Every structure is written in C-alpha cells, then in structure tokens.
Tab-separated table of C-alpha atoms in Angstrom:
chain	number	residue	atom	x	y	z
A	1	MET	CA	-8.815	-5.923	-6.897
A	2	ARG	CA	-7.096	-9.198	-7.730
A	3	PHE	CA	-4.812	-8.771	-10.811
A	4	ALA	CA	-3.121	-11.392	-12.720
A	5	ILE	CA	-0.133	-10.461	-15.119
A	6	LEU	CA	0.978	-12.093	-18.278
A	7	VAL	CA	4.586	-11.347	-19.322
A	8	ASN	CA	5.571	-12.273	-22.960
A	9	GLU	CA	8.888	-10.568	-23.401
A	10	GLY	CA	12.379	-11.304	-22.373
A	11	PRO	CA	14.502	-9.398	-19.767
A	12	TYR	CA	16.655	-6.425	-20.794
A	13	GLN	CA	15.569	-7.009	-24.382
A	14	HIS	CA	12.313	-5.524	-24.048
A	15	GLU	CA	10.824	-2.824	-21.543
A	16	ALA	CA	7.494	-4.909	-21.241
A	17	ALA	CA	9.414	-7.178	-18.757
A	18	ASP	CA	10.208	-4.178	-16.614
A	19	SER	CA	6.786	-2.643	-17.034
A	20	ALA	CA	5.169	-5.738	-15.709
A	21	TYR	CA	7.291	-5.564	-12.605
A	22	HIS	CA	6.524	-1.755	-12.111
A	23	PHE	CA	2.819	-2.531	-12.463
A	24	ALA	CA	2.796	-5.319	-9.967
A	25	ALA	CA	4.843	-3.279	-7.619
A	26	ALA	CA	2.554	-0.334	-7.916
A	27	ALA	CA	-0.684	-2.589	-7.618
A	28	LEU	CA	0.704	-4.273	-4.450
A	29	ALA	CA	1.667	-0.842	-2.974
A	30	GLN	CA	-1.807	0.437	-3.395
A	31	GLY	CA	-3.117	-2.608	-1.479
A	32	HIS	CA	-4.300	-4.630	-4.456
A	33	GLU	CA	-3.541	-8.311	-4.808
A	34	VAL	CA	-1.383	-9.801	-7.585
A	35	SER	CA	-2.119	-13.354	-7.336
A	36	ARG	CA	-0.122	-14.898	-10.201
A	37	VAL	CA	2.477	-13.769	-12.809
A	38	PHE	CA	2.520	-15.922	-15.806
A	39	PHE	CA	5.712	-15.907	-17.771
A	40	TYR	CA	5.187	-17.025	-21.496
A	41	MET	CA	7.117	-16.682	-24.844
A	42	ASP	CA	10.424	-15.065	-24.306
A	43	GLY	CA	9.140	-13.986	-20.943
A	44	VAL	CA	10.335	-17.326	-19.653
A	45	HIS	CA	13.859	-15.958	-19.680
A	46	ASN	CA	12.921	-13.588	-16.665
A	47	ALA	CA	12.932	-16.619	-14.488
A	48	ASN	CA	16.551	-17.518	-15.224
A	49	ARG	CA	18.564	-17.060	-11.987
A	50	LEU	CA	21.870	-17.157	-13.855
A	51	GLN	CA	21.390	-13.624	-15.090
A	52	GLU	CA	24.342	-11.338	-14.147
A	53	PRO	CA	23.561	-7.858	-15.134
A	54	GLN	CA	26.187	-4.987	-14.574
A	55	GLN	CA	26.535	-3.709	-10.976
A	56	ASP	CA	24.722	-0.467	-11.775
A	57	ASP	CA	21.730	-2.197	-13.523
A	58	ARG	CA	18.570	-3.679	-12.118
A	59	ASN	CA	18.351	-7.482	-11.394
A	60	ILE	CA	15.137	-8.570	-12.993
A	61	VAL	CA	15.037	-12.023	-11.904
A	62	ARG	CA	15.950	-10.993	-8.245
A	63	ARG	CA	13.414	-8.417	-8.340
A	64	TRP	CA	10.668	-10.751	-9.112
A	65	SER	CA	11.926	-13.248	-6.430
A	66	GLU	CA	11.878	-10.598	-3.732
A	67	LEU	CA	8.207	-9.486	-4.872
A	68	ALA	CA	7.082	-13.040	-4.563
A	69	GLU	CA	8.798	-13.559	-1.113
A	70	ALA	CA	7.147	-10.307	0.234
A	71	HIS	CA	3.667	-10.878	-1.243
A	72	GLY	CA	3.193	-14.452	-1.817
A	73	THR	CA	2.677	-13.951	-5.600
A	74	ASP	CA	2.760	-17.136	-7.609
A	75	LEU	CA	5.384	-16.851	-10.442
A	76	VAL	CA	4.580	-19.465	-13.077
A	77	VAL	CA	6.735	-20.219	-15.954
A	78	CYS	CA	5.005	-21.865	-18.921
A	79	VAL	CA	6.468	-25.403	-19.401
A	80	ALA	CA	6.133	-25.494	-23.271
A	81	ALA	CA	7.672	-22.102	-23.754
A	82	ALA	CA	10.446	-22.864	-21.300
A	83	LEU	CA	11.454	-26.300	-22.674
A	84	ARG	CA	11.679	-24.788	-26.206
A	85	ARG	CA	14.078	-22.133	-24.827
A	86	GLY	CA	16.245	-24.452	-22.415
A	87	VAL	CA	14.710	-22.993	-19.230
A	88	LYS	CA	14.489	-25.783	-16.531
A	89	ASP	CA	13.916	-26.086	-12.983
A	90	GLU	CA	17.683	-25.967	-12.126
A	91	ILE	CA	18.070	-22.517	-13.337
A	92	LEU	CA	14.885	-21.045	-11.838
A	93	GLY	CA	15.187	-18.116	-9.439
A	94	ALA	CA	13.578	-18.380	-6.026
A	95	GLY	CA	9.758	-18.281	-6.190
A	96	PHE	CA	9.437	-19.406	-9.695
A	97	ARG	CA	7.856	-22.761	-10.721
A	98	ILE	CA	7.238	-24.390	-14.167
A	99	SER	CA	3.696	-25.425	-14.996
A	100	GLY	CA	1.311	-25.651	-17.871
A	101	LEU	CA	-0.633	-23.194	-19.889
A	102	GLY	CA	-3.655	-23.993	-18.040
A	103	GLN	CA	-2.407	-21.926	-15.132
A	104	LEU	CA	-2.764	-18.925	-17.340
A	105	VAL	CA	-6.301	-19.627	-18.400
A	106	GLU	CA	-7.234	-20.575	-14.799
A	107	VAL	CA	-6.021	-17.333	-13.465
A	108	GLY	CA	-7.718	-15.447	-16.309
A	109	ILE	CA	-10.897	-16.851	-14.899
A	110	GLN	CA	-10.032	-16.149	-11.253
A	111	ALA	CA	-8.617	-12.871	-11.399
A	112	ASP	CA	-10.628	-9.526	-11.793
A	113	ARG	CA	-8.213	-8.330	-14.305
A	114	LEU	CA	-5.495	-10.063	-16.426
A	115	VAL	CA	-3.130	-7.591	-17.711
A	116	THR	CA	-0.685	-8.467	-20.673
A	117	PHE	CA	2.713	-7.056	-21.028
A	118	GLY	CA	4.242	-7.708	-24.444
A	119	ASP	CA	5.292	-6.217	-27.826
B	1	MET	CA	-1.838	-31.991	-18.261
B	2	SER	CA	-2.402	-31.847	-14.455
B	3	ASP	CA	-3.813	-28.117	-14.526
B	4	GLU	CA	-7.189	-29.018	-15.400
B	5	ALA	CA	-7.283	-31.631	-12.509
B	6	ASN	CA	-6.691	-28.650	-9.988
B	7	TRP	CA	-9.402	-26.684	-11.440
B	8	GLU	CA	-12.150	-26.248	-8.856
B	9	ASP	CA	-14.042	-23.244	-9.647
B	10	ALA	CA	-15.934	-25.115	-12.461
B	11	GLY	CA	-19.067	-22.869	-12.417
B	12	ALA	CA	-17.271	-19.691	-13.852
B	13	VAL	CA	-17.556	-18.947	-17.556
B	14	LYS	CA	-15.733	-15.848	-18.826
B	15	ARG	CA	-15.514	-14.437	-22.300
B	16	PHE	CA	-11.978	-14.808	-23.421
B	17	MET	CA	-10.628	-13.150	-26.774
B	18	PHE	CA	-7.289	-14.024	-28.118
B	19	VAL	CA	-6.113	-11.032	-30.326
B	20	ASN	CA	-3.753	-12.016	-33.126
B	21	ARG	CA	-1.761	-9.104	-34.659
B	22	LYS	CA	1.366	-10.474	-35.993
B	23	ALA	CA	2.238	-12.337	-39.095
B	24	PRO	CA	2.280	-16.276	-38.935
B	25	HIS	CA	6.128	-16.370	-39.346
B	26	GLY	CA	8.941	-14.010	-38.584
B	27	THR	CA	8.239	-14.209	-34.875
B	28	ILE	CA	6.850	-16.897	-32.655
B	29	TYR	CA	3.832	-14.837	-31.433
B	30	ALA	CA	1.263	-16.485	-33.678
B	31	LEU	CA	2.252	-20.116	-32.903
B	32	GLU	CA	2.433	-19.649	-29.174
B	33	ALA	CA	-0.893	-17.744	-29.178
B	34	LEU	CA	-2.505	-20.744	-30.814
B	35	GLU	CA	-1.127	-22.880	-28.188
B	36	VAL	CA	-2.966	-20.829	-25.553
B	37	VAL	CA	-6.150	-20.975	-27.561
B	38	LEU	CA	-6.058	-24.697	-27.770
B	39	ILE	CA	-5.515	-25.140	-23.958
B	40	SER	CA	-8.350	-22.687	-23.338
B	41	ALA	CA	-10.709	-25.101	-25.027
B	42	ALA	CA	-10.169	-27.358	-22.097
B	43	PHE	CA	-11.769	-24.928	-19.606
B	44	ASP	CA	-15.156	-24.610	-21.347
B	45	GLN	CA	-14.876	-20.877	-21.551
B	46	ASP	CA	-16.674	-18.619	-24.156
B	47	VAL	CA	-13.721	-18.146	-26.367
B	48	SER	CA	-13.294	-16.098	-29.465
B	49	LEU	CA	-10.289	-15.178	-31.763
B	50	ALA	CA	-9.731	-11.613	-33.315
B	51	PHE	CA	-7.262	-11.156	-36.170
B	52	LEU	CA	-6.000	-7.701	-37.082
B	53	ASP	CA	-3.088	-5.930	-38.532
B	54	ASP	CA	-0.658	-8.487	-40.060
B	55	GLY	CA	-2.536	-11.202	-37.875
B	56	VAL	CA	-4.850	-11.584	-40.786
B	57	HIS	CA	-2.038	-13.288	-42.859
B	58	GLN	CA	-2.180	-16.174	-40.245
B	59	LEU	CA	-5.510	-17.349	-41.957
B	60	ARG	CA	-4.258	-17.066	-45.616
B	61	GLN	CA	-4.710	-20.168	-47.671
B	62	GLY	CA	-1.856	-21.829	-49.448
B	63	GLN	CA	0.953	-21.139	-46.827
B	64	ASP	CA	4.031	-23.160	-47.266
B	65	ALA	CA	6.696	-22.748	-44.533
B	66	LYS	CA	9.049	-25.317	-45.872
B	67	ALA	CA	11.546	-22.889	-47.172
B	68	LEU	CA	11.772	-21.289	-43.853
B	69	GLY	CA	12.343	-24.602	-42.149
B	70	MET	CA	9.269	-23.990	-39.905
B	71	LYS	CA	6.170	-25.891	-39.168
B	72	ASN	CA	3.133	-24.731	-41.047
B	73	PHE	CA	0.445	-24.448	-38.410
B	74	ALA	CA	-2.282	-22.781	-40.327
B	75	PRO	CA	-4.218	-26.116	-40.738
B	76	THR	CA	-4.606	-26.076	-37.059
B	77	PHE	CA	-7.145	-23.115	-37.305
B	78	ARG	CA	-9.286	-25.642	-39.216
B	79	ALA	CA	-9.439	-27.909	-36.228
B	80	LEU	CA	-10.617	-25.060	-33.781
B	81	ASP	CA	-14.159	-25.936	-34.771
B	82	ASP	CA	-13.600	-29.451	-33.242
B	83	TYR	CA	-12.881	-27.718	-29.942
B	84	ASP	CA	-16.072	-25.711	-30.287
B	85	ILE	CA	-14.201	-22.464	-30.915
B	86	ASP	CA	-16.031	-20.968	-33.857
B	87	LYS	CA	-16.033	-17.268	-33.257
B	88	LEU	CA	-13.150	-15.963	-35.536
B	89	TYR	CA	-13.347	-12.374	-36.021
B	90	VAL	CA	-11.323	-10.653	-38.846
B	91	GLU	CA	-11.073	-6.815	-39.043
B	92	ALA	CA	-12.223	-5.572	-42.491
B	93	GLU	CA	-9.656	-2.620	-42.586
B	94	SER	CA	-6.785	-5.022	-41.882
B	95	LEU	CA	-7.822	-7.345	-44.829
B	96	ALA	CA	-8.538	-4.462	-47.129
B	97	GLN	CA	-5.170	-2.796	-46.427
B	98	ARG	CA	-3.464	-5.984	-47.435
B	99	GLY	CA	-5.545	-6.597	-50.585
B	100	LEU	CA	-7.101	-9.573	-48.970
B	101	SER	CA	-10.762	-10.924	-48.994
B	102	ALA	CA	-12.281	-13.489	-46.688
B	103	GLU	CA	-12.456	-15.901	-49.622
B	104	GLU	CA	-8.730	-16.288	-49.427
B	105	LEU	CA	-8.752	-17.426	-45.715
B	106	ILE	CA	-8.372	-20.933	-44.598
B	107	VAL	CA	-11.509	-21.028	-42.526
B	108	PRO	CA	-14.816	-19.354	-42.370
B	109	VAL	CA	-14.725	-16.170	-40.568
B	110	GLN	CA	-16.843	-13.226	-39.537
B	111	VAL	CA	-15.381	-9.950	-41.095
B	112	VAL	CA	-16.199	-6.938	-38.805
B	113	ASP	CA	-15.278	-3.424	-39.293
B	114	ARG	CA	-12.945	-1.645	-36.744
B	115	GLU	CA	-15.755	-0.058	-34.637
B	116	ARG	CA	-17.417	-3.381	-34.269
B	117	MET	CA	-14.261	-5.102	-33.340
B	118	SER	CA	-13.738	-2.452	-30.669
B	119	ALA	CA	-17.209	-3.157	-29.370
B	120	LEU	CA	-16.636	-6.937	-29.211
B	121	MET	CA	-13.382	-6.307	-27.196
B	122	ALA	CA	-15.296	-4.065	-24.833
B	123	GLU	CA	-17.523	-7.153	-24.181
B	124	GLN	CA	-15.029	-9.412	-23.128
B	125	ASP	CA	-13.856	-10.372	-19.541
B	126	VAL	CA	-10.327	-11.346	-20.621
B	127	VAL	CA	-8.513	-10.099	-23.681
B	128	MET	CA	-4.931	-11.632	-24.488
B	129	SER	CA	-3.167	-9.864	-27.190
B	130	PHE	CA	-0.235	-11.414	-29.068
C-alpha cells in the first residue's frame, strides 16, 4: 500500500512527531511504500538540522534524513508554516525540501492512505 | 503556487474532509487548517468541513480577536462558498454542549448528530483532522 504521512507537531515537545516516524518505519519494514511525509504546523521544526539532543536521546531530524536516504521518501516542509516559524532552506536536514501546501493535497489524492499525526 | 502546475493526475477526484476540533484562538490549529482547505479548492476535489468539540466555536458570529492581537479569520468561512466549498457539517452534540445553536453561526451549515457525522467520515477518502 502507498502511504503518505502528515506531521503536525514539533519534535521532542509532542510524541506525535515520534509516532509518525515509527509508523513510517514499520510500514516500510512490511514492504509498504511511504511516498511522502508532509510537515505542517509546528511539525516544520522536525526538519531543523540544528537540533542537538542529548547524547542518550534520539535524533529526530537525522532519523528522518536516514529514512529518506534509505527509502526515497519525499520529506516536504510547508513553506507558509515554515516561514512563519523561521524554518528556511539553510537549516534543513538532508532529504528535506520546502514546498507548498498543494503538495499535501496532491499526495492525499495519490496515496492509498494519508495518515495524520497531531494533537 | 507552482504545485498545481506539476499536477498531472487531473482525472482523480477524492472526497476530502477537514475536521476542525479546536477553538479558533489559543492555538494555531484552526487558522492553519483553514489554509489547507483554501489550497484544496484549487485541486477540484470533493471537499467538506466538519466542526466538532471546541471546533464549533470557529464559526461563531461576532468574534473579535483585536484584544488578542490576532487576526480574526472567521469571515474567511463566508468566502468558502466562492471556492465551491459548501458542505459544512456541525455536530449537534458539540453545539448543544456549548449552549450554541446554528443561528449563532457565521455561515449556513448542516447540523448532524454524532452518528451521522461518523457515517460521513466513513464515506471519505481522505480525512485530515486538526
């Protein structure tokens, strides 16, 4: 099945950001496709490569980058939500790109399931 | 926006429902949800909106966000009709729990009970909940 994922919450603040990753990883492990993850609202902060969590904690941005590298998942950050929160190209982690909300609607049309992770 | 230009699978029409569960202010959920709704109109999909829980407050008449230093975006709901988005469902139980009636809302809506709302959600291809 072809999944798309919507992440509406920020990293570390809200478990939705983790659950989205665990869902994506589990779906891929079972042979499904995760074509795009769309980061919206405070979810845009997941893309910030300047994150420096403590040594014994998970690195949320790097985790997404590695997933994208391994599986070709398209990591899209909403431009309007990102600009509002100071998330710009120069601080994006590997594999992330900034684009419009149309990318969310588009993948809603294309994917078999769009799964929202939010509050 | 260049997204639409890249859109090639023009034949597909899906049923999109945007579920609004939060109050209009206090958090940004309502405002950014509305931004997705407006973009979705450009894709010629079958779009509807659902309002439940504190989300019903988004449609209340007479909102004034000046004292909050925020934009009052409630009038934008009146413009949805211009985008051919006219299916607005409001959950009866959520209205009643808050002492509200459909007459106090800024736009005409269909008030449906929880069971009907559930059935409407089940009919959708895509449900985005904010």
